[in-house]
CSV table of C-alpha atoms in Angstrom, one decimal:
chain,number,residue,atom,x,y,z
A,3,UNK,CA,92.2,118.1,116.8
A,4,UNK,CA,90.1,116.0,114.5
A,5,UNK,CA,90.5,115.1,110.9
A,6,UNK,CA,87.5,117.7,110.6
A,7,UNK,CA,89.8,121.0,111.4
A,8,UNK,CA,92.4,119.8,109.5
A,9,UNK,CA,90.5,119.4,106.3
A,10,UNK,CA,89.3,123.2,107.3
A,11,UNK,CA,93.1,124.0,107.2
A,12,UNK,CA,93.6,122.6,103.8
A,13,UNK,CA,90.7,124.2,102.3
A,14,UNK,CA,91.5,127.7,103.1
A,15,UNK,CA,95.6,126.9,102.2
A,16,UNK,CA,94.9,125.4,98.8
A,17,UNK,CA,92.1,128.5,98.4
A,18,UNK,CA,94.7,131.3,99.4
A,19,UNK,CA,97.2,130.0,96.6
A,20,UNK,CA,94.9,129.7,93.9
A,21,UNK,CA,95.6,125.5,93.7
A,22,UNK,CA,91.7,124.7,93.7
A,23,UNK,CA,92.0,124.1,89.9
A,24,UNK,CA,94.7,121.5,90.1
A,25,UNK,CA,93.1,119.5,93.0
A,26,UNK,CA,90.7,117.2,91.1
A,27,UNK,CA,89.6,114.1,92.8
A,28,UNK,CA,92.0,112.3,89.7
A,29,UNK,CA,94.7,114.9,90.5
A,30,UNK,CA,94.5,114.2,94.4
A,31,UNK,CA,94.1,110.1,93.9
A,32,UNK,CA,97.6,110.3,92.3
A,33,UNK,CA,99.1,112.7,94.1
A,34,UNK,CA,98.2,110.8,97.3
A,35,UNK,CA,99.8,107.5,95.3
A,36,UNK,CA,103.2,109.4,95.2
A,37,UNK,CA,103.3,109.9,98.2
A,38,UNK,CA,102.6,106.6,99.6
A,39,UNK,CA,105.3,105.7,96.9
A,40,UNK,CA,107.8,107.6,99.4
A,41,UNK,CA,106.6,106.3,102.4
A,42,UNK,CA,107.6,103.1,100.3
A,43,UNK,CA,110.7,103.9,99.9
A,44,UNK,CA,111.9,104.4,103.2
A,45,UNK,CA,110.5,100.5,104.3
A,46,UNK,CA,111.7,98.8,100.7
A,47,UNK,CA,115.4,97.4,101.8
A,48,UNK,CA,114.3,96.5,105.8
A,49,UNK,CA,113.8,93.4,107.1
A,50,UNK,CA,110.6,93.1,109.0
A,51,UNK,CA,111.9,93.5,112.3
A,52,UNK,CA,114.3,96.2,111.0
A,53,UNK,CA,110.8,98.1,109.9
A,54,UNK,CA,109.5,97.6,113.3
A,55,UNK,CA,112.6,99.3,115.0
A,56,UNK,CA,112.3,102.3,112.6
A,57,UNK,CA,111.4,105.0,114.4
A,58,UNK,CA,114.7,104.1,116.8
A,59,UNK,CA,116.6,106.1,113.9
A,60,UNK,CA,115.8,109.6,114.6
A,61,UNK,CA,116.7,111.0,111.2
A,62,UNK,CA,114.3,107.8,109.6
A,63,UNK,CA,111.6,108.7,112.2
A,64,UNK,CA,111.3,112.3,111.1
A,65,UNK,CA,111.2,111.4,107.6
A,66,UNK,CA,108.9,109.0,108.4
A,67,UNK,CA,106.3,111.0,110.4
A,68,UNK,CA,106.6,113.4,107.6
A,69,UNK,CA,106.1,111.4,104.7
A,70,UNK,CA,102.7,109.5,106.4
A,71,UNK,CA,101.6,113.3,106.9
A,72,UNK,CA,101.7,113.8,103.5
A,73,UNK,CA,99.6,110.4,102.7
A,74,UNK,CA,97.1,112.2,105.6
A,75,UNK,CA,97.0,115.6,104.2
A,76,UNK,CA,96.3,114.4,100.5
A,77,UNK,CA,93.9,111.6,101.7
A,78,UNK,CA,91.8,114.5,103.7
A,79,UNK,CA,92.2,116.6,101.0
A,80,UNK,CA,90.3,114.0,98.0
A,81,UNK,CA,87.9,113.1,101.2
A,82,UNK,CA,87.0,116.7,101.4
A,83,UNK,CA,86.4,117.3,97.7
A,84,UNK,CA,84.4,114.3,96.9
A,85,UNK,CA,82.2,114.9,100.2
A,86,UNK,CA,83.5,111.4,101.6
A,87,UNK,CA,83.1,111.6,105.9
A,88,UNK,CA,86.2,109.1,106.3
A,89,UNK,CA,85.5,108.4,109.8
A,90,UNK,CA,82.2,107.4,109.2
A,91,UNK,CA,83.1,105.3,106.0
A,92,UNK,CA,86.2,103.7,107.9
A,93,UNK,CA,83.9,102.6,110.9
A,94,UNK,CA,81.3,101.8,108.3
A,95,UNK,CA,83.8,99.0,106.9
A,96,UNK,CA,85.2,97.9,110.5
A,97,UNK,CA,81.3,97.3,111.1
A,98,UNK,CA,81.2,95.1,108.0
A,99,UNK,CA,84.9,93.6,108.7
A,100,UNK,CA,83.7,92.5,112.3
A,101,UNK,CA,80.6,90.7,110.4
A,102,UNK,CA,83.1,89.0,107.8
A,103,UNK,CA,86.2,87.9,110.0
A,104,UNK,CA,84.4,86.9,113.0
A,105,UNK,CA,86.6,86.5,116.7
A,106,UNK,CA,87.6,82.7,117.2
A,107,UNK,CA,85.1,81.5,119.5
A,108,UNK,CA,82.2,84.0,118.3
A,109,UNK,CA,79.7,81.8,117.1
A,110,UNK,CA,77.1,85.1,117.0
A,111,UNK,CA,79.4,86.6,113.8
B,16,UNK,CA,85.0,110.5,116.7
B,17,UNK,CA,88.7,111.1,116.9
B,18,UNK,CA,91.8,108.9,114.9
B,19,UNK,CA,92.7,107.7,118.2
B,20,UNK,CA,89.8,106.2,118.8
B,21,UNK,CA,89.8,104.4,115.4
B,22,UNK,CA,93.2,103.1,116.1
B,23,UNK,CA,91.8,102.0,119.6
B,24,UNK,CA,88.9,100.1,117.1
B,25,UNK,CA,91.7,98.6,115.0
B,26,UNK,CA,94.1,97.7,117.6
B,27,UNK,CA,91.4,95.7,119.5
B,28,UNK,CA,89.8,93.7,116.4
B,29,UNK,CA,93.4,92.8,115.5
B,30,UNK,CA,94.6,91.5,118.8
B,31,UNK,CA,91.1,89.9,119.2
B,32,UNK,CA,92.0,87.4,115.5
B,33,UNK,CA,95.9,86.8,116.5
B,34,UNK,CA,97.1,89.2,113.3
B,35,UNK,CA,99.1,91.4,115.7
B,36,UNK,CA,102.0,89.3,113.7
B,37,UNK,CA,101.6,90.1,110.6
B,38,UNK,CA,100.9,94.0,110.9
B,39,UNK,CA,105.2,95.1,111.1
B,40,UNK,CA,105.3,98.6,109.4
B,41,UNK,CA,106.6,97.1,106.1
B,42,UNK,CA,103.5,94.7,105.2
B,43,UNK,CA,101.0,97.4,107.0
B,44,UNK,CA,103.0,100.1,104.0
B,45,UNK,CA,102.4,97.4,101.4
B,46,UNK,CA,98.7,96.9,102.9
B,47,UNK,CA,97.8,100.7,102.3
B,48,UNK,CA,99.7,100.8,99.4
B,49,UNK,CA,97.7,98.3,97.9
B,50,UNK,CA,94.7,100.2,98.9
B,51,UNK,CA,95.2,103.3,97.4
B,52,UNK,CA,95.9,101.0,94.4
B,53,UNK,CA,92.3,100.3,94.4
B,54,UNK,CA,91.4,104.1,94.9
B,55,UNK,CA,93.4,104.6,91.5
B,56,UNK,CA,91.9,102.0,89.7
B,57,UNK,CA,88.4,103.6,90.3
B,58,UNK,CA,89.4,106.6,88.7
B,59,UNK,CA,92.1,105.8,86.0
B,60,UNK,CA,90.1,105.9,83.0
B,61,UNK,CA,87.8,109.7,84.0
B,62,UNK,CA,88.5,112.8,82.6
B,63,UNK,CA,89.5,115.2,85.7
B,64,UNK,CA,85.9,116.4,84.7
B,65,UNK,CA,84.0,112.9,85.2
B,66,UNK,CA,86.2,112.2,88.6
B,67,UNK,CA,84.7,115.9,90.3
B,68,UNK,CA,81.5,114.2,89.5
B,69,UNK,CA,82.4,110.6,91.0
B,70,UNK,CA,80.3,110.7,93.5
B,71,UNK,CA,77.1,111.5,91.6
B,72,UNK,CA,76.9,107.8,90.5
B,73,UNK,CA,75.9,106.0,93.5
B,74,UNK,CA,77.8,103.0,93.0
B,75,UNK,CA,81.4,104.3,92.4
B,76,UNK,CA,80.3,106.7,95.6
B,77,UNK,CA,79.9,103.8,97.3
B,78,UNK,CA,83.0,101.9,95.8
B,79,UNK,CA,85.3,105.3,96.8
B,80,UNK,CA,84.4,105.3,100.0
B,81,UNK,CA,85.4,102.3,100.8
B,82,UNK,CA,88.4,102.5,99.5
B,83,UNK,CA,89.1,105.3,100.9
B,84,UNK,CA,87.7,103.7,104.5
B,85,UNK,CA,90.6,101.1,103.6
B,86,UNK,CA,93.6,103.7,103.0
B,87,UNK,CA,93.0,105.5,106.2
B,88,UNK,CA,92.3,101.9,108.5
B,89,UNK,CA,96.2,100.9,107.2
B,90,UNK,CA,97.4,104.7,107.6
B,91,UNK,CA,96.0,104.9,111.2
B,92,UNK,CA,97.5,100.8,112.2
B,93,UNK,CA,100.8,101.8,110.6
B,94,UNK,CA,101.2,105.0,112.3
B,95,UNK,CA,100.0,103.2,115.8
B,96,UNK,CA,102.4,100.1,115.1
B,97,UNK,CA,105.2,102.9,114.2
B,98,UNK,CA,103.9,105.2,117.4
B,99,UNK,CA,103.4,108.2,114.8
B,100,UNK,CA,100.8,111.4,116.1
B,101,UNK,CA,99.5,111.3,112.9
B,102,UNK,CA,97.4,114.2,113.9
B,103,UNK,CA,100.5,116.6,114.8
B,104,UNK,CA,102.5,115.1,111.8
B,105,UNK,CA,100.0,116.6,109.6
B,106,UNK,CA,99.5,120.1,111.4
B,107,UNK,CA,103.8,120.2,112.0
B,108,UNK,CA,103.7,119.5,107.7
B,109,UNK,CA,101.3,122.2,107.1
B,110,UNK,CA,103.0,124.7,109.3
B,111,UNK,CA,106.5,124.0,107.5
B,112,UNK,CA,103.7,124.1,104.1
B,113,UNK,CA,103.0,127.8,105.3
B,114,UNK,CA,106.4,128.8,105.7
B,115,UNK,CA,107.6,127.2,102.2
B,116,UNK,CA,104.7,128.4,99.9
B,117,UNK,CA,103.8,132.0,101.6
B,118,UNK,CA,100.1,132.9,99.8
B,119,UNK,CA,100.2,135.7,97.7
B,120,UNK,CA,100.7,138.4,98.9
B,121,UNK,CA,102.2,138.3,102.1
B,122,UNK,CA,105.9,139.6,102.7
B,123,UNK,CA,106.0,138.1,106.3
B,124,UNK,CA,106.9,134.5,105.1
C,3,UNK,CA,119.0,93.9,72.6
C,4,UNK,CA,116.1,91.9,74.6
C,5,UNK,CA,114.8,91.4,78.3
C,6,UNK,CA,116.4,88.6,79.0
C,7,UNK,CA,120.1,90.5,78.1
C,8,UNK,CA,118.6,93.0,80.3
C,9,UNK,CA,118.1,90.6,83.3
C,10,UNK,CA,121.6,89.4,82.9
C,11,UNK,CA,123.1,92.5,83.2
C,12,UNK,CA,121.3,93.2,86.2
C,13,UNK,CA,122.1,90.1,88.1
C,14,UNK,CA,125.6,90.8,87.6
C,15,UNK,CA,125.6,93.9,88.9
C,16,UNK,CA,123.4,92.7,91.8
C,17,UNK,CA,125.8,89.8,92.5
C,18,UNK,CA,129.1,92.1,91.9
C,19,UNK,CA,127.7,94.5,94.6
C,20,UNK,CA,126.5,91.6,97.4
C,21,UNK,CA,122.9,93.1,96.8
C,22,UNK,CA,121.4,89.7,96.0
C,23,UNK,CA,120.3,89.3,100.1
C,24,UNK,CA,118.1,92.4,99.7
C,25,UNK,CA,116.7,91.5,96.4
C,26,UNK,CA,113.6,89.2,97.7
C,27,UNK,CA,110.7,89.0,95.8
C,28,UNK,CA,108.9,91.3,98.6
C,29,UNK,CA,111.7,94.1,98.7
C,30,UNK,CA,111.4,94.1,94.6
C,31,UNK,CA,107.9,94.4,94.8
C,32,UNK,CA,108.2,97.7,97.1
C,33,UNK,CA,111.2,99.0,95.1
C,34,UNK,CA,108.9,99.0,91.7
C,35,UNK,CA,106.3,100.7,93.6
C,36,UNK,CA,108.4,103.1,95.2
C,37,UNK,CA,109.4,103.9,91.6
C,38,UNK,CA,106.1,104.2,89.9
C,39,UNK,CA,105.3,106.7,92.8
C,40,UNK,CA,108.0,109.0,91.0
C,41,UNK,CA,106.5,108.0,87.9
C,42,UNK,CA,102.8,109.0,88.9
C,43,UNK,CA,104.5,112.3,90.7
C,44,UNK,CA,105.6,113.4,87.2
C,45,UNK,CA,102.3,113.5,86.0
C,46,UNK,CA,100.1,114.1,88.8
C,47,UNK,CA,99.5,117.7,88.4
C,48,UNK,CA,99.1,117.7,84.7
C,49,UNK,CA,96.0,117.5,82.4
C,50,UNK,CA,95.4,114.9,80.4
C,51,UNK,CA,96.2,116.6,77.5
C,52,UNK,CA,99.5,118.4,79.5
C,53,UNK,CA,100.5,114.9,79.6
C,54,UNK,CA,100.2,113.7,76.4
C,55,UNK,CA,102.5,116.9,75.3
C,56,UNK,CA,104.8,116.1,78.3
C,57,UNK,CA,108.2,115.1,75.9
C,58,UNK,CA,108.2,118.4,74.7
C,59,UNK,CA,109.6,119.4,77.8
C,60,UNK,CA,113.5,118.5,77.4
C,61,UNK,CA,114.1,118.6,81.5
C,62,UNK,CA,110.8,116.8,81.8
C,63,UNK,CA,111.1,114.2,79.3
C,64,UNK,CA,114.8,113.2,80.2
C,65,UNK,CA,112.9,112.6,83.8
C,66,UNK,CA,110.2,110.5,82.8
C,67,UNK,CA,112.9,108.1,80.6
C,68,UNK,CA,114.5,108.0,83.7
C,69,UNK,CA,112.0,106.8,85.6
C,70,UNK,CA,110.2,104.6,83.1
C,71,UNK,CA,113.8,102.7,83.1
C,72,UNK,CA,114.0,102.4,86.7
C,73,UNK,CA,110.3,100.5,87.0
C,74,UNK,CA,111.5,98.5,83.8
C,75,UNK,CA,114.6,97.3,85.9
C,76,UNK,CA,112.9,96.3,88.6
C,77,UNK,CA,110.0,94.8,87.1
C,78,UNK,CA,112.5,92.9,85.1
C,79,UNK,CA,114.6,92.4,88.5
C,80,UNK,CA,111.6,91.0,90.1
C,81,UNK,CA,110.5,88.5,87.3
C,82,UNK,CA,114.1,87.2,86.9
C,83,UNK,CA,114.1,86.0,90.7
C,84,UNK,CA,110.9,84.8,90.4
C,85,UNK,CA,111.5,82.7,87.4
C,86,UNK,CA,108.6,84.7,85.5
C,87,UNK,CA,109.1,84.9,81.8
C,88,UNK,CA,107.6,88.4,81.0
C,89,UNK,CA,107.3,88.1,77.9
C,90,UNK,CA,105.6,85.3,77.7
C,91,UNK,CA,103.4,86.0,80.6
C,92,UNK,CA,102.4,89.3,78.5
C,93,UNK,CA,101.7,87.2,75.5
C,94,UNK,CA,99.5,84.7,77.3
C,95,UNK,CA,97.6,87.6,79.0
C,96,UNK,CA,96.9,89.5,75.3
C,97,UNK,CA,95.7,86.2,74.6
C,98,UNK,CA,93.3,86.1,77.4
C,99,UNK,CA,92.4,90.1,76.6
C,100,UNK,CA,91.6,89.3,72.6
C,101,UNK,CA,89.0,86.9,74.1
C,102,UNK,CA,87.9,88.8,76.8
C,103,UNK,CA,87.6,91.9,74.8
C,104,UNK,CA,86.7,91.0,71.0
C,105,UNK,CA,87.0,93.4,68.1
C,106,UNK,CA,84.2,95.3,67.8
C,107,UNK,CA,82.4,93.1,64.6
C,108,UNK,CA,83.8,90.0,65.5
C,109,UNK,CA,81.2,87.3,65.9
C,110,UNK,CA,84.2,84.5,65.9
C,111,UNK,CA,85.7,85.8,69.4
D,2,UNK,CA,109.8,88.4,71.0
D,3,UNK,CA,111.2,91.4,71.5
D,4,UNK,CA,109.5,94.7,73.3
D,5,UNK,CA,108.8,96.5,70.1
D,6,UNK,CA,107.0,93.4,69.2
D,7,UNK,CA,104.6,93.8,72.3
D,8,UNK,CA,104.3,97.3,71.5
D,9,UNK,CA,103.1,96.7,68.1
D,10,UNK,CA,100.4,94.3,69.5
D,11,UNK,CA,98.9,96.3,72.1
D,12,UNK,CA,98.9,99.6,69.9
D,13,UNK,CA,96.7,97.1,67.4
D,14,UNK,CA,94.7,95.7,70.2
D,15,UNK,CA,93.8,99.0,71.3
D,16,UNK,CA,93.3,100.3,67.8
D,17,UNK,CA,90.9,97.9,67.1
D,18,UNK,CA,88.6,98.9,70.5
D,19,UNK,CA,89.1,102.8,69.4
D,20,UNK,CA,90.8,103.0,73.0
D,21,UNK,CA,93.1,105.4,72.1
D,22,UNK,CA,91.3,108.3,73.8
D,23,UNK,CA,91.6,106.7,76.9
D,24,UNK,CA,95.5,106.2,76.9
D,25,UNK,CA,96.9,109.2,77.9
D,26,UNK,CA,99.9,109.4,79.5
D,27,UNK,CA,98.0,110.2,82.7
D,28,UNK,CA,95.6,107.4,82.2
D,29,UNK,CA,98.4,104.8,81.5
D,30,UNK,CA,100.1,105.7,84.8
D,31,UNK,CA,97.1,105.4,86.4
D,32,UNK,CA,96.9,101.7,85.4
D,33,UNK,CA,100.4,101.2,85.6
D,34,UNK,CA,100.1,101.8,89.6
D,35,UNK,CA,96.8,100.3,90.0
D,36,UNK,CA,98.4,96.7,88.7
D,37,UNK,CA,101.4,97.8,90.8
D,38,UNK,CA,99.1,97.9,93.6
D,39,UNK,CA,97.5,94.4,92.5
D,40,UNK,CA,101.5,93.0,92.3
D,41,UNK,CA,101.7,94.2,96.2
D,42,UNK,CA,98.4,92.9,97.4
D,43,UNK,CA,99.9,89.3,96.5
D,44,UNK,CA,102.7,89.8,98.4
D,45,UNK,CA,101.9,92.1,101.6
D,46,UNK,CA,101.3,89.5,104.1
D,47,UNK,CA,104.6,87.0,103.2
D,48,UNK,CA,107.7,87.3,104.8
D,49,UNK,CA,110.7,87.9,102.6
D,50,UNK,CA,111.9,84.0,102.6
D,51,UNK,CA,107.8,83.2,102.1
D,52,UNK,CA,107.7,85.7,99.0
D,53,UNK,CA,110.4,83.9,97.8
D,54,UNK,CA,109.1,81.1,97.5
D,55,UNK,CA,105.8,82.1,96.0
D,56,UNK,CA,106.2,80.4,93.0
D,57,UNK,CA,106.0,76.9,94.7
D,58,UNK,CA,101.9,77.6,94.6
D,59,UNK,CA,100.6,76.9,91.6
D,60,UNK,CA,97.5,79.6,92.2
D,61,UNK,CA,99.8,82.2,93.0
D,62,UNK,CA,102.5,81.6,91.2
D,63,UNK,CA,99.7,82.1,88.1
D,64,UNK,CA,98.5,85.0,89.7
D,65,UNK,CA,102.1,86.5,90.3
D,66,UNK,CA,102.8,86.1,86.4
D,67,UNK,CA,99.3,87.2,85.5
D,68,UNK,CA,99.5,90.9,87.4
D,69,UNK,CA,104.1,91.4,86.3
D,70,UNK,CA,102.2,90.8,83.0
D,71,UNK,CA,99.6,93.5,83.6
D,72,UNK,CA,102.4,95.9,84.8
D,73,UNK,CA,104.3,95.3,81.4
D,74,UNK,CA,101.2,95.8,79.5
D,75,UNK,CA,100.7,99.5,80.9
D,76,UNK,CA,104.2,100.2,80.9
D,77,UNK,CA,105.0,99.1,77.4
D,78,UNK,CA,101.9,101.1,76.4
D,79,UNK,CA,103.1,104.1,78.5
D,80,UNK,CA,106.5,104.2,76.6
D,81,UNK,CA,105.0,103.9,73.5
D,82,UNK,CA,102.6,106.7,73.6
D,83,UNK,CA,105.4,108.8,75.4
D,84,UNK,CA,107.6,108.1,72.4
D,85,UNK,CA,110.6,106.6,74.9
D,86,UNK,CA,112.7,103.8,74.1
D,87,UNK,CA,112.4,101.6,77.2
D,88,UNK,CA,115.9,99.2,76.3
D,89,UNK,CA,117.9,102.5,75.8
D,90,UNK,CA,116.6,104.2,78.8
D,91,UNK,CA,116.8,101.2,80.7
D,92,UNK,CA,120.5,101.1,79.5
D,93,UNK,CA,121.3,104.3,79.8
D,94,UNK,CA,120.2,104.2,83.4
D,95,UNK,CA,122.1,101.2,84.2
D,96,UNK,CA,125.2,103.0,82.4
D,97,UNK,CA,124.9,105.6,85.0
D,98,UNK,CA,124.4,103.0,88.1
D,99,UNK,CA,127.7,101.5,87.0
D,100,UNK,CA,129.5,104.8,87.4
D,101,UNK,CA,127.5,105.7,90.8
D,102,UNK,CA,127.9,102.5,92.7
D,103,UNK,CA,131.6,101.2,91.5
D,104,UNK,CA,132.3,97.6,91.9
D,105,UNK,CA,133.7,96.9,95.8
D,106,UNK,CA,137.4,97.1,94.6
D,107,UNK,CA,137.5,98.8,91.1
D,108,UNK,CA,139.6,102.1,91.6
D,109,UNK,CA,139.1,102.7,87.5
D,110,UNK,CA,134.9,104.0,88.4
């Protein structure tokens, strides 16, 4: 399923309850800031290696998956209303990050 | 293109510069946290008015998108690192999304 | 009573609890952030001018005191392990900003 | 100098710039979690014993001051506008930590 169909699915949700009014670009920045603020949260006390062995906790793993869902859903959501194609704009800047942090070796860069 | 083939992208070009090190799920959530910091910054001072028009000004388009590139590049390496479907995350949050906030309407909920 | 009572108060009941191992600068950082994510979720759905009406609300103020304090105490947390003097380091930045930014009529700035 | 004192200063210094339509309470949280953002961009890439040691580099040990500063500003400016007392509700809040996590040992919490 691609990032497409899901923005489809948000649209008609958020139009079948009315919430069109409250999802401004400024609304949707912030709303997608709280919820990188929880995904926050659940990473703030680990150690490094403890955050790498996270998803070994099934109850942190759930809460986990479901929080970066949430960063996803609001992200597609602000992509959708301000016409942004995310794919294209994140391989757009790999393009120009491949230019600026050239492989060792690559004397072409 | 599909996420996965992003993450494919992202894996590669951070294997290929030795930063495999630094990407353990707590500095990749501080990355895209620090990202959708610059998102905010773009639109803290508009009116929910003037950020529905963003994109009209061809330089803060230009600006949004690629800070928005940057939010999803760390979403997509932290949920590869972490060995999150961020895809089926998103779709398992909106069906529980359904079920929670039933539209108008509908007594089958 | 001042910041620097406040910072001695927490650092006693850091060090009364064994919490000072999980206090690093980095885990501080993310702890702030995670708490200005409740912040901005307090606010993110509201107008501007909801906003700036938001006290009114007893439930909704109490809330937003709440969580004003608990980015203060970190912040506060965060500069006392990092031997930052906030104050000062505000001072020395309005400094910088009355240059920067001269009065509008001010041909000395 | 005490908070109130820095209040005083940045209500003048924004006075004086007729910036007082931008500071809504929305706006100023904005800010708040864009300098936030700046705060973790400084750290992200250290390890917890390298972050605390950041202020042994003179460059980032000035940039570490300058963005806790920025933070400050915004959230000083957030309280005031709000009307809250940051000392009391910082208090208050500490108040209640004392009563949630007793001392290891103190029967009397």
């Amino acid at each position: 399923m691609s990032l497409d169909a899901l923005a489809d699915r948000l649209r008609e949700f958020a139009a079948a309850r009315d919430w069109g009014p409250y999802h401004t670009p400024k609304n949707l920045v912030m709303a997608m800031s709280g919820e990188v603020g929880e995904v926050t949260e659940l990473f703030q006390w680990l150690t490094p290696a403890e955050s790498a062995n996270a998803m070994a906790d099934p109850k942190l793993a759930a809460d986990i998956a479901d929080e970066l869902a949430d960063v996803l859903l609001y992200l597609v959501q602000l992509a959708d209303v301000l016409g942004v194609d995310l794919i294209k704009a994140a391989n757009d800047k790999m393009d120009r990050n491949e230019h600026r942090f050239p492989k060792p070796g690559d004397v072409t860069g």
